[in-house]
Amino acid sequence: MTVLDYLRTVEKLSGTKEGCAEGDCGACTVVLGEPAGDGVKYRAVNACIMFAPALDGKQIVTVEHLSDAGGAPHPVQQAMVEHHASQCGFCTPGFVMSLFALHHAATPADRTEVNDALAGNLCRCTGYRPIADAALAVCEGWAADAFTAGAAVDAFAAGAAGTARRIRALDTRDRLELRHAGQTWIAPRSVAELSEVLLLHPDAVLLAGGTDVGLWVTKQHRVLETIVTLDAVDDMAAVEEANGMLRIGAAALYEDVLERLAAHYPDFGILLRRLGSRQIRNRGTIGGNIGNGSPIGDTPPVLIALDATVVLRRDSAERVLPVAEFFLGYRRTALAPGEFIVRIDVPLPRPGEQFRCYKVAKRFDQDISAVCGAFRVELVDGRVHDIRVAFGGMAATPVRVVAVERALLDGAWTEARVRTAMDVLDTALTPISDMRASADYRRMVARNLLCKFFLETASPKARTRLENAA
Ligand SMILES: Cc1cc2nc3c(=O)[nH]c(=O)nc-3n(C[C@H](O)[C@H](O)[C@H](O)COP(=O)(O)OP(=O)(O)OC[C@H]3O[C@@H](n4cnc5c(N)ncnc54)[C@H](O)[C@@H]3O)c2cc1C
Ligand code: FES
Ligand code: FES
């Protein structure tokens, strides 16, 4: 049962709406609260693709909870009224909840932040200008005042310490195991426990954020007999730097790794900001993006270009595999039964190297790539000392294109050699045509992305020559 169905059919809280049932429209947005220090961290999520047991140990806030004891609207609701930000109102509870989470962010929001926070909410009738105005009025001004004055922005903030205590008190440290109507939900509490559980249940569905798996249920109507969730495996959610690597736990949420990755690889940060929406990134993980074996996941080509590795574990044995070798065929991966991804190790930038990645999709926000290209080059005295070229959306798996790398390695980083490599790329990959893009379009985009990488990394002189030719 999804959180959305639970709210509407069991709790009879029908303020939360269903639009798409696939995480795309934001009508079902609710906010989860988790203790953070003395306070509570609030995150907007899509209730339609989150399973009800995943609420364990969390506070859930829906649109019904916002007005105060006297029935007065919450400041974000009031701002929506004052800025005429609602017409039919179907999208409105979702927008309000996204704004509620933004209102509780650690820093005041500017327009970019507002656009990002609302990118996962669709409105068909009002238009976004009044909604963005309401957001700016309530999240820019009020939050700034509140944080400089140290005042609480609402009753939730005022009661945060007590709420944090009550949420913590729910935690019994016992492993949650639920059984109902032939279905089982198991939430191991450590990597070791997870290994044991998966050995006992090798056919179980391993669930991280559920932003892919949720749709198996809501769209494909699959019945998942046994689900083993990473929700409580805290040691797989850590992100740390060690031995020249950024070690990202496979259960770390996108929103929790974004800034760390962006600090080392700004382009990776830009790409992650365009992965799904804030709601999706508040549940989704890089582990899930690799584990799903999709040819069009955004992070695998980037990780391949960065020479990242995955640490896999089965029972108590661990092995390390380059991300490039993890994908065996269309949706086939190197994972053995009972094996899982523990973490992803991303090398920190090496001196002298340049890295770029580009996502080409039909929309800027909230869209899957038609093609994603990732490139890394190390030049020594103008010559290519090391290079990686990787693509998503160009084959049955994310791929490293060694033929193109060979065409460029150990020679000058020049227009003529890049043009030769673009021709090699033409024959090296055979993309498919589907509803996102035709094979010809994909091939042309891939060529052009390599050219763009050259333009952005070559000397100004080489750049001018190529631009003039174009
Ligand atoms: C509205 C929407 C927009 C999206 N936009 C994008 C986008 O722009 N770009 C993009 O790339 N994707 C996008 N996605 C897809 C999805 O969000 C990502 O693939 C995400 O990374 C999946 O992570 P998750 O934690 O939710 O995985 P889950 O759904 O929990 O799992 C996905 C798969 O990975 C497996 N898995 C999970 N964790 C592990 C592990 N530790 N070890 C082994 N296997 C594991 C699961 O068993 C399952 O097969 C979108 C999805 C939605 C619904
Ligand atoms: S109902 Fe559309 S995102 Fe959930
Ligand atoms: S007000 Fe109708 S969908 Fe937004």
Coordinates of C-alpha atoms and ligand atoms in Angstrom, one line a residue:
M1 CA 0.0 0.0 0.0
T2 CA 1.3 3.4 -0.9
V3 CA 1.4 6.3 1.6
L4 CA -1.1 8.1 -0.7
D5 CA -3.6 5.2 -0.5
Y6 CA -3.0 4.9 3.2
L7 CA -3.8 8.6 3.8
R8 CA -6.8 8.7 1.6
T9 CA -8.5 5.3 2.3
V10 CA -7.4 4.5 5.9
E11 CA -6.8 7.9 7.6
K12 CA -9.5 9.6 5.3
L13 CA -7.1 12.5 4.8
S14 CA -8.2 13.2 1.2
G15 CA -6.5 16.6 1.0
T16 CA -3.5 14.9 -0.6
K17 CA -4.4 14.3 -4.2
E18 CA -3.5 11.7 -6.9
G19 CA -2.7 13.0 -10.3
C20 CA -0.2 10.7 -12.1
A21 CA 0.6 8.0 -9.5
E22 CA 4.2 8.0 -10.8
G23 CA 6.0 10.8 -9.1
D24 CA 5.7 13.3 -11.9
C25 CA 3.0 15.8 -11.0
G26 CA 3.5 16.6 -7.2
A27 CA -0.3 16.5 -6.4
C28 CA 0.5 13.9 -3.8
T29 CA 3.3 15.8 -2.1
V30 CA 3.5 15.3 1.7
V31 CA 6.3 16.2 4.0
L32 CA 8.4 13.8 6.2
G33 CA 10.0 14.9 9.4
E34 CA 13.1 13.3 10.8
P35 CA 15.1 14.3 13.9
A36 CA 18.2 16.4 13.2
G37 CA 20.0 17.5 16.3
D38 CA 17.5 19.4 18.5
G39 CA 15.2 20.0 15.6
V40 CA 13.4 18.3 12.8
K41 CA 14.5 18.2 9.1
Y42 CA 11.5 18.4 6.8
R43 CA 11.6 16.9 3.3
A44 CA 8.9 17.0 0.6
V45 CA 8.2 13.6 -1.0
N46 CA 5.7 12.0 -3.4
A47 CA 3.2 9.9 -1.4
C48 CA 2.1 8.1 -4.5
I49 CA 5.2 6.0 -5.0
M50 CA 6.3 5.6 -1.3
F51 CA 5.1 2.5 0.5
A52 CA 3.3 3.0 3.8
P53 CA 5.7 1.0 6.0
A54 CA 8.5 3.3 4.9
L55 CA 6.9 5.9 7.3
D56 CA 8.3 3.9 10.2
G57 CA 10.1 6.2 12.6
K58 CA 9.1 9.4 10.8
Q59 CA 6.7 12.2 11.2
I60 CA 4.3 12.8 8.3
V61 CA 2.8 16.2 7.7
T62 CA -0.1 16.6 5.3
V63 CA -2.0 19.6 4.2
E64 CA -4.6 18.8 6.9
H65 CA -2.1 19.4 9.6
L66 CA -1.0 22.9 8.6
S67 CA -3.7 25.2 10.1
D68 CA -3.2 26.1 13.7
A69 CA -5.4 25.0 16.6
G70 CA -7.7 28.0 16.0
G71 CA -8.1 27.0 12.3
A72 CA -6.0 29.9 11.0
P73 CA -4.1 29.0 7.7
H74 CA -0.4 28.4 7.7
P75 CA 1.7 31.2 6.4
V76 CA 2.4 29.4 3.1
Q77 CA -1.4 28.8 2.6
Q78 CA -2.0 32.5 3.4
A79 CA 0.6 33.5 0.8
M80 CA -1.1 31.3 -1.8
V81 CA -4.4 33.1 -1.1
E82 CA -2.9 36.6 -1.2
H83 CA -1.1 35.9 -4.5
H84 CA -4.1 34.3 -6.2
A85 CA -2.0 31.2 -6.7
S86 CA -4.9 28.7 -7.1
Q87 CA -7.7 28.1 -9.4
C88 CA -9.2 24.6 -9.6
G89 CA -7.1 23.8 -6.6
F90 CA -6.2 20.3 -7.6
C91 CA -2.5 21.0 -7.5
T92 CA -2.6 23.3 -4.6
P93 CA -2.2 20.9 -1.6
G94 CA 1.0 19.6 -3.3
F95 CA 2.4 23.1 -3.9
V96 CA 1.5 24.1 -0.3
M97 CA 3.4 21.1 1.0
S98 CA 6.5 21.7 -1.2
L99 CA 6.4 25.3 0.1
F100 CA 6.0 24.1 3.7
A101 CA 9.2 22.1 3.3
L102 CA 11.0 25.1 1.7
H103 CA 9.7 27.4 4.5
H104 CA 11.6 25.1 6.9
A105 CA 14.9 25.0 5.0
A106 CA 18.0 26.1 6.8
T107 CA 18.5 29.2 4.6
P108 CA 16.1 31.7 3.1
A109 CA 15.1 30.9 -0.5
D110 CA 15.8 33.0 -3.6
R111 CA 14.1 32.6 -7.0
T112 CA 16.4 29.8 -8.1
E113 CA 15.8 27.9 -5.0
V114 CA 12.0 28.4 -5.3
N115 CA 12.1 27.2 -8.9
D116 CA 14.0 24.1 -7.9
A117 CA 11.7 23.4 -4.9
L118 CA 8.6 23.6 -7.2
A119 CA 10.0 21.9 -10.2
G120 CA 8.2 18.7 -9.2
N121 CA 4.8 20.3 -8.9
L122 CA 2.6 20.8 -12.0
C123 CA -0.2 23.3 -12.3
R124 CA -2.5 23.1 -15.3
C125 CA -4.6 26.3 -14.8
T126 CA -3.1 29.0 -12.5
G127 CA 0.3 29.5 -14.2
Y128 CA 3.5 29.5 -12.2
R129 CA 4.1 33.2 -11.8
P130 CA 1.6 33.8 -8.9
I131 CA 2.7 30.5 -7.3
A132 CA 6.4 31.6 -7.5
D133 CA 5.4 35.0 -6.1
A134 CA 3.7 33.4 -3.2
A135 CA 6.7 31.2 -2.6
L136 CA 9.1 34.2 -2.7
A137 CA 6.9 36.2 -0.4
V138 CA 6.7 33.5 2.3
C139 CA 10.1 31.8 2.0
E140 CA 12.4 34.7 1.1
G141 CA 11.1 37.4 3.4
W142 CA 9.7 35.4 6.3
A143 CA 12.5 32.9 6.5
A144 CA 15.2 35.6 6.4
D145 CA 13.5 37.5 9.2
A146 CA 13.0 34.4 11.2
F147 CA 16.6 33.3 10.9
T148 CA 18.2 36.7 11.6
A149 CA 15.8 37.2 14.5
G150 CA 16.1 33.6 15.6
A151 CA 12.4 33.4 15.8
A152 CA 10.3 30.4 15.0
V153 CA 8.6 30.5 11.6
D154 CA 5.5 28.5 12.7
A155 CA 4.1 26.1 15.3
F156 CA 6.1 23.3 13.8
A157 CA 9.4 25.2 14.3
A158 CA 8.4 26.3 17.7
G159 CA 7.7 22.7 18.8
A160 CA 10.6 21.1 16.9
A161 CA 12.6 20.0 19.9
G162 CA 9.5 18.2 21.4
T163 CA 8.7 16.6 18.0
A164 CA 12.2 15.4 17.6
R165 CA 12.0 13.7 21.1
R166 CA 8.7 12.0 20.2
I167 CA 10.1 10.7 16.9
R168 CA 13.2 9.4 18.6
A169 CA 11.1 7.7 21.2
L170 CA 9.5 5.6 18.4
D171 CA 12.8 3.9 17.7
T172 CA 12.9 0.6 19.6
R173 CA 16.1 -0.5 17.7
D174 CA 14.2 -3.7 16.8
R175 CA 14.1 -4.8 13.2
L176 CA 10.8 -4.0 11.6
E177 CA 9.2 -7.1 10.0
L178 CA 5.6 -6.8 8.8
R179 CA 3.6 -9.6 7.3
H180 CA 0.2 -9.1 5.7
A181 CA -1.9 -11.0 3.1
G182 CA 1.1 -13.0 1.9
Q183 CA 3.4 -10.0 1.7
T184 CA 6.5 -9.3 3.8
W185 CA 8.3 -6.1 4.6
I186 CA 11.7 -6.3 6.3
A187 CA 13.8 -3.3 7.4
P188 CA 17.3 -4.5 8.5
R189 CA 19.3 -2.1 10.7
S190 CA 22.8 -2.6 9.5
V191 CA 24.9 -3.8 6.5
A192 CA 25.6 -7.1 8.2
E193 CA 21.9 -7.6 9.0
L194 CA 21.0 -6.7 5.4
S195 CA 23.5 -9.4 4.1
E196 CA 21.9 -12.0 6.3
V197 CA 18.3 -11.1 5.3
L198 CA 19.2 -11.2 1.6
L199 CA 20.8 -14.6 1.9
L200 CA 17.6 -15.9 3.5
H201 CA 15.4 -14.1 0.9
P202 CA 17.5 -14.0 -2.4
D203 CA 14.3 -13.3 -4.4
A204 CA 13.3 -10.3 -2.3
V205 CA 13.0 -6.9 -3.9
L206 CA 15.7 -4.7 -2.5
L207 CA 14.1 -1.3 -2.0
A208 CA 16.0 2.0 -1.6
G209 CA 14.0 5.2 -2.3
G210 CA 11.4 3.3 -4.4
T211 CA 11.4 6.0 -7.1
D212 CA 11.7 3.2 -9.6
V213 CA 10.2 0.3 -7.6
G214 CA 7.1 2.3 -6.6
L215 CA 6.1 2.4 -10.2
W216 CA 6.3 -1.3 -10.6
V217 CA 3.3 -1.3 -8.2
T218 CA 1.4 1.8 -9.2
K219 CA 1.8 1.4 -13.0
Q220 CA 2.6 -2.3 -13.6
H221 CA 0.4 -3.5 -10.7
R222 CA 3.0 -6.0 -9.7
V223 CA 2.6 -7.7 -6.3
L224 CA 5.9 -7.7 -4.5
E225 CA 5.9 -10.6 -2.1
T226 CA 9.0 -9.7 -0.1
I227 CA 10.5 -6.3 0.2
V228 CA 13.8 -5.7 2.0
T229 CA 14.2 -2.0 2.5
L230 CA 17.4 0.1 3.1
D231 CA 15.4 2.7 5.0
A232 CA 16.9 1.8 8.4
V233 CA 20.4 0.7 7.2
D234 CA 22.1 3.9 8.5
D235 CA 25.6 2.7 7.8
M236 CA 24.8 2.7 4.1
A237 CA 23.6 6.3 4.1
A238 CA 27.0 7.8 5.1
V239 CA 29.0 10.1 2.7
E240 CA 32.7 10.6 3.6
E241 CA 36.0 11.4 2.1
A242 CA 38.8 8.9 2.5
N243 CA 41.9 7.8 0.6
G244 CA 41.3 10.3 -2.3
M245 CA 37.7 9.1 -2.7
L246 CA 34.3 10.4 -2.0
R247 CA 32.6 7.3 -0.5
I248 CA 28.9 7.5 -1.1
G249 CA 26.8 4.9 0.8
A250 CA 24.4 3.3 -1.7
A251 CA 21.4 4.4 0.5
A252 CA 22.5 8.1 0.7
L253 CA 19.7 10.3 -0.7
Y254 CA 20.5 12.4 -3.8
E255 CA 19.7 15.6 -1.8
D256 CA 22.3 14.6 0.8
V257 CA 25.1 13.9 -1.7
L258 CA 24.4 16.7 -4.2
E259 CA 26.4 19.5 -2.5
R260 CA 29.3 17.2 -1.7
L261 CA 29.6 16.0 -5.4
A262 CA 29.0 19.5 -6.7
A263 CA 31.9 20.9 -4.6
H264 CA 34.3 18.6 -6.4
Y265 CA 32.5 18.3 -9.8
P266 CA 30.3 21.3 -10.4
D267 CA 28.9 19.7 -13.6
F268 CA 27.8 16.6 -11.7
G269 CA 25.9 19.0 -9.3
I270 CA 24.1 20.6 -12.2
L271 CA 23.2 17.2 -13.6
L272 CA 21.9 16.0 -10.2
R273 CA 19.8 19.2 -9.8
R274 CA 18.0 18.1 -13.0
L275 CA 17.5 14.5 -11.9
G276 CA 13.8 14.1 -11.2
S277 CA 12.5 16.8 -8.8
R278 CA 13.2 17.8 -5.2
Q279 CA 10.6 15.2 -4.1
I280 CA 12.3 12.4 -6.1
R281 CA 15.8 13.5 -4.9
N282 CA 14.5 13.4 -1.3
R283 CA 13.9 9.6 -1.7
G284 CA 16.1 8.4 -4.6
T285 CA 19.6 7.1 -4.4
I286 CA 22.6 6.7 -6.6
G287 CA 22.6 3.0 -5.5
G288 CA 19.1 2.6 -7.0
N289 CA 20.2 4.5 -10.2
I290 CA 23.0 1.9 -10.7
G291 CA 21.1 -1.1 -9.3
N292 CA 18.1 -0.7 -11.7
G293 CA 20.5 -1.5 -14.6
S294 CA 18.8 1.1 -16.8
P295 CA 20.5 2.3 -20.0
I296 CA 19.3 5.9 -19.4
G297 CA 20.0 6.5 -15.7
D298 CA 21.8 9.8 -15.4
T299 CA 24.6 9.0 -12.9
P300 CA 26.2 5.8 -14.5
P301 CA 27.8 7.5 -17.5
V302 CA 29.1 10.2 -15.1
L303 CA 30.5 7.7 -12.7
I304 CA 32.1 5.7 -15.6
A305 CA 33.8 8.8 -16.8
L306 CA 35.1 9.5 -13.3
D307 CA 36.5 5.9 -13.0
A308 CA 34.2 5.3 -10.0
T309 CA 33.8 1.9 -8.5
V310 CA 31.1 0.0 -6.7
V311 CA 31.6 -2.0 -3.6
L312 CA 29.4 -5.1 -3.7
R313 CA 28.6 -7.4 -0.8
R314 CA 27.2 -10.9 -0.5
D315 CA 27.2 -12.6 2.9
S316 CA 30.4 -11.2 4.5
A317 CA 32.4 -11.1 1.2
E318 CA 33.0 -7.8 -0.5
R319 CA 34.3 -7.2 -4.1
V320 CA 35.1 -4.0 -5.9
L321 CA 34.0 -3.4 -9.5
P322 CA 34.5 -0.5 -11.9
V323 CA 31.0 1.0 -12.6
A324 CA 31.8 0.4 -16.3
E325 CA 31.9 -3.3 -15.7
F326 CA 28.7 -3.5 -13.6
F327 CA 26.3 -3.4 -16.6
L328 CA 26.2 -6.7 -18.5
G329 CA 23.3 -6.1 -20.9
Y330 CA 19.9 -4.5 -21.1
R331 CA 18.8 -4.3 -17.4
R332 CA 21.3 -7.1 -16.6
T333 CA 23.9 -6.4 -14.0
A334 CA 26.8 -8.1 -12.3
L335 CA 24.9 -8.6 -9.1
A336 CA 24.7 -12.2 -7.9
P337 CA 21.6 -13.4 -6.0
G338 CA 21.7 -12.0 -2.5
E339 CA 24.4 -9.5 -3.5
F340 CA 23.9 -5.7 -3.2
I341 CA 25.8 -2.4 -3.7
V342 CA 27.2 -1.2 -0.4
R343 CA 28.7 2.1 -1.6
I344 CA 30.0 4.0 -4.6
D345 CA 33.6 5.3 -4.5
V346 CA 34.2 8.4 -6.6
P347 CA 37.8 9.5 -7.0
L348 CA 38.4 13.1 -6.1
P349 CA 39.5 15.4 -8.9
R350 CA 43.1 14.7 -10.0
P351 CA 45.4 17.7 -10.7
G352 CA 45.2 18.9 -14.4
E353 CA 42.1 17.0 -15.3
Q354 CA 39.0 18.6 -16.7
F355 CA 35.5 17.1 -16.4
R356 CA 32.2 17.9 -17.9
C357 CA 28.8 16.1 -18.2
Y358 CA 25.7 17.1 -20.2
K359 CA 22.1 15.9 -20.0
V360 CA 20.0 16.3 -23.1
A361 CA 16.3 15.9 -22.4
K362 CA 13.1 17.3 -23.8
R363 CA 12.5 19.4 -20.7
F364 CA 15.0 21.1 -18.4
D365 CA 13.4 19.8 -15.2
Q366 CA 11.9 16.5 -14.2
D367 CA 12.8 14.6 -17.4
I368 CA 14.7 11.4 -18.3
S369 CA 17.7 11.9 -20.6
A370 CA 17.6 11.2 -24.3
V371 CA 21.4 11.2 -24.2
C372 CA 23.7 11.9 -21.3
G373 CA 27.4 12.4 -22.1
A374 CA 30.3 12.5 -19.6
F375 CA 33.9 13.3 -20.4
R376 CA 37.2 13.6 -18.5
V377 CA 40.5 14.6 -20.0
E378 CA 44.0 15.2 -18.6
L379 CA 46.2 17.3 -20.8
V380 CA 50.0 17.4 -20.5
D381 CA 51.7 20.0 -22.6
G382 CA 48.5 20.2 -24.8
R383 CA 48.5 16.4 -25.4
V384 CA 45.9 13.9 -24.2
H385 CA 47.5 12.0 -21.4
D386 CA 44.3 10.4 -20.2
I387 CA 40.7 10.5 -21.3
R388 CA 37.3 9.0 -20.6
V389 CA 34.3 9.2 -22.8
A390 CA 31.0 7.7 -21.6
F391 CA 27.4 7.9 -22.6
G392 CA 23.9 7.0 -21.4
G393 CA 21.0 6.5 -23.9
M394 CA 23.3 5.3 -26.7
A395 CA 23.2 1.6 -26.2
A396 CA 21.6 -1.2 -24.1
T397 CA 23.7 -0.1 -21.1
P398 CA 25.5 3.0 -20.1
V399 CA 28.9 2.7 -22.0
R400 CA 32.5 3.7 -21.9
V401 CA 33.5 4.3 -25.5
V402 CA 37.1 3.0 -25.6
A403 CA 37.3 3.3 -29.4
V404 CA 36.9 7.1 -29.1
E405 CA 39.3 7.3 -26.2
R406 CA 41.9 5.5 -28.3
A407 CA 41.4 7.9 -31.2
L408 CA 42.3 10.8 -28.9
L409 CA 44.9 9.4 -26.5
D410 CA 48.6 10.3 -26.8
G411 CA 48.0 13.1 -29.3
A412 CA 47.4 16.8 -29.4
W413 CA 44.0 18.0 -28.2
T414 CA 43.0 19.6 -31.5
E415 CA 40.0 20.2 -33.6
A416 CA 41.2 17.8 -36.4
R417 CA 41.7 14.9 -33.9
V418 CA 38.3 15.6 -32.2
R419 CA 36.6 15.6 -35.6
T420 CA 38.1 12.2 -36.3
A421 CA 37.0 10.9 -32.9
M422 CA 33.4 12.2 -33.7
D423 CA 33.4 10.0 -36.8
V424 CA 34.6 7.0 -34.7
L425 CA 31.7 7.7 -32.3
D426 CA 29.3 7.4 -35.3
T427 CA 30.2 3.8 -35.9
A428 CA 31.1 2.8 -32.3
L429 CA 27.5 2.9 -30.9
T430 CA 24.1 1.8 -32.2
P431 CA 21.5 3.7 -30.3
I432 CA 17.8 2.8 -30.5
S433 CA 14.9 5.0 -31.6
D434 CA 12.1 5.3 -29.0
M435 CA 9.6 7.9 -27.8
R436 CA 12.4 10.1 -26.4
A437 CA 14.5 10.4 -29.5
S438 CA 15.4 8.7 -32.8
A439 CA 18.7 6.9 -33.3
D440 CA 19.9 9.5 -35.8
Y441 CA 19.1 12.3 -33.3
R442 CA 21.0 10.5 -30.5
R443 CA 24.0 9.9 -32.7
M444 CA 24.1 13.6 -33.7
V445 CA 23.7 14.7 -30.1
A446 CA 26.5 12.4 -29.0
R447 CA 28.9 13.8 -31.6
N448 CA 28.0 17.4 -30.7
L449 CA 28.5 16.7 -27.0
L450 CA 32.0 15.5 -27.7
C451 CA 32.6 18.7 -29.7
K452 CA 31.1 20.8 -26.9
F453 CA 33.5 19.2 -24.4
F454 CA 36.4 20.1 -26.7
L455 CA 35.2 23.7 -27.0
E456 CA 34.9 24.0 -23.3
T457 CA 38.3 22.6 -22.5
A458 CA 40.6 23.5 -25.5
S459 CA 42.8 26.5 -25.6
P460 CA 41.0 29.8 -26.6
K461 CA 42.8 29.7 -30.0
A462 CA 41.6 26.2 -30.9
R463 CA 38.1 27.2 -29.7
T464 CA 37.9 30.2 -31.9
R465 CA 39.0 28.3 -34.9
L466 CA 36.3 25.6 -34.4
E467 CA 33.6 28.1 -33.6
N468 CA 34.4 30.0 -36.8
A469 CA 34.3 26.8 -38.8
A470 CA 30.9 26.0 -37.3
Ligands
LIG1 C1 9.2 11.3 -11.6 C2 10.5 10.6 -11.8 C3 11.6 11.3 -12.3 C4 12.8 10.6 -12.5 N1 13.8 11.3 -13.1 C5 15.0 10.7 -13.3 C6 16.0 11.4 -13.9 O1 15.9 12.6 -14.3 N2 17.2 10.7 -14.1 C7 17.4 9.4 -13.7 O2 18.4 8.8 -13.9 N3 16.4 8.7 -13.1 C8 15.2 9.4 -12.9 N4 14.2 8.7 -12.3 C9 14.4 7.3 -11.9 C10 14.8 7.1 -10.4 O3 14.5 8.2 -9.6 C11 16.3 6.8 -10.3 O4 16.7 5.7 -11.0 C12 16.7 6.6 -8.8 O5 18.1 6.8 -8.7 C13 16.3 5.3 -8.3 O6 16.8 5.2 -6.9 P1 15.9 4.6 -5.8 O7 16.7 4.7 -4.5 O8 14.6 5.3 -5.7 O9 15.8 3.1 -6.3 P2 14.6 2.0 -6.0 O10 13.4 2.4 -6.8 O11 14.5 1.7 -4.6 O12 15.4 0.8 -6.7 C14 15.7 0.7 -8.1 C15 16.4 -0.6 -8.4 O13 17.7 -0.6 -7.9 C16 17.8 -1.7 -7.0 N5 18.6 -1.3 -5.9 C17 18.4 -0.2 -5.1 N6 19.4 -0.1 -4.2 C18 20.3 -1.1 -4.4 C19 21.5 -1.5 -3.8 N7 22.0 -0.8 -2.8 N8 22.1 -2.6 -4.3 C20 21.6 -3.2 -5.4 N9 20.4 -2.9 -6.0 C21 19.8 -1.8 -5.5 C22 16.4 -2.1 -6.6 O14 16.3 -3.4 -6.2 C23 15.6 -1.8 -7.9 O15 15.8 -2.9 -8.8 C24 13.0 9.3 -12.1 C25 11.9 8.6 -11.5 C26 10.7 9.3 -11.3 C27 9.6 8.6 -10.6
FES2 S1 0.3 11.7 -7.9 FE1 1.6 12.7 -9.3 S2 3.4 12.8 -8.3 FE2 2.2 11.6 -7.0
FES3 S1 -4.9 25.3 -9.9 FE1 -5.7 23.8 -11.3 S2 -4.0 22.5 -11.6 FE2 -3.2 24.2 -10.5

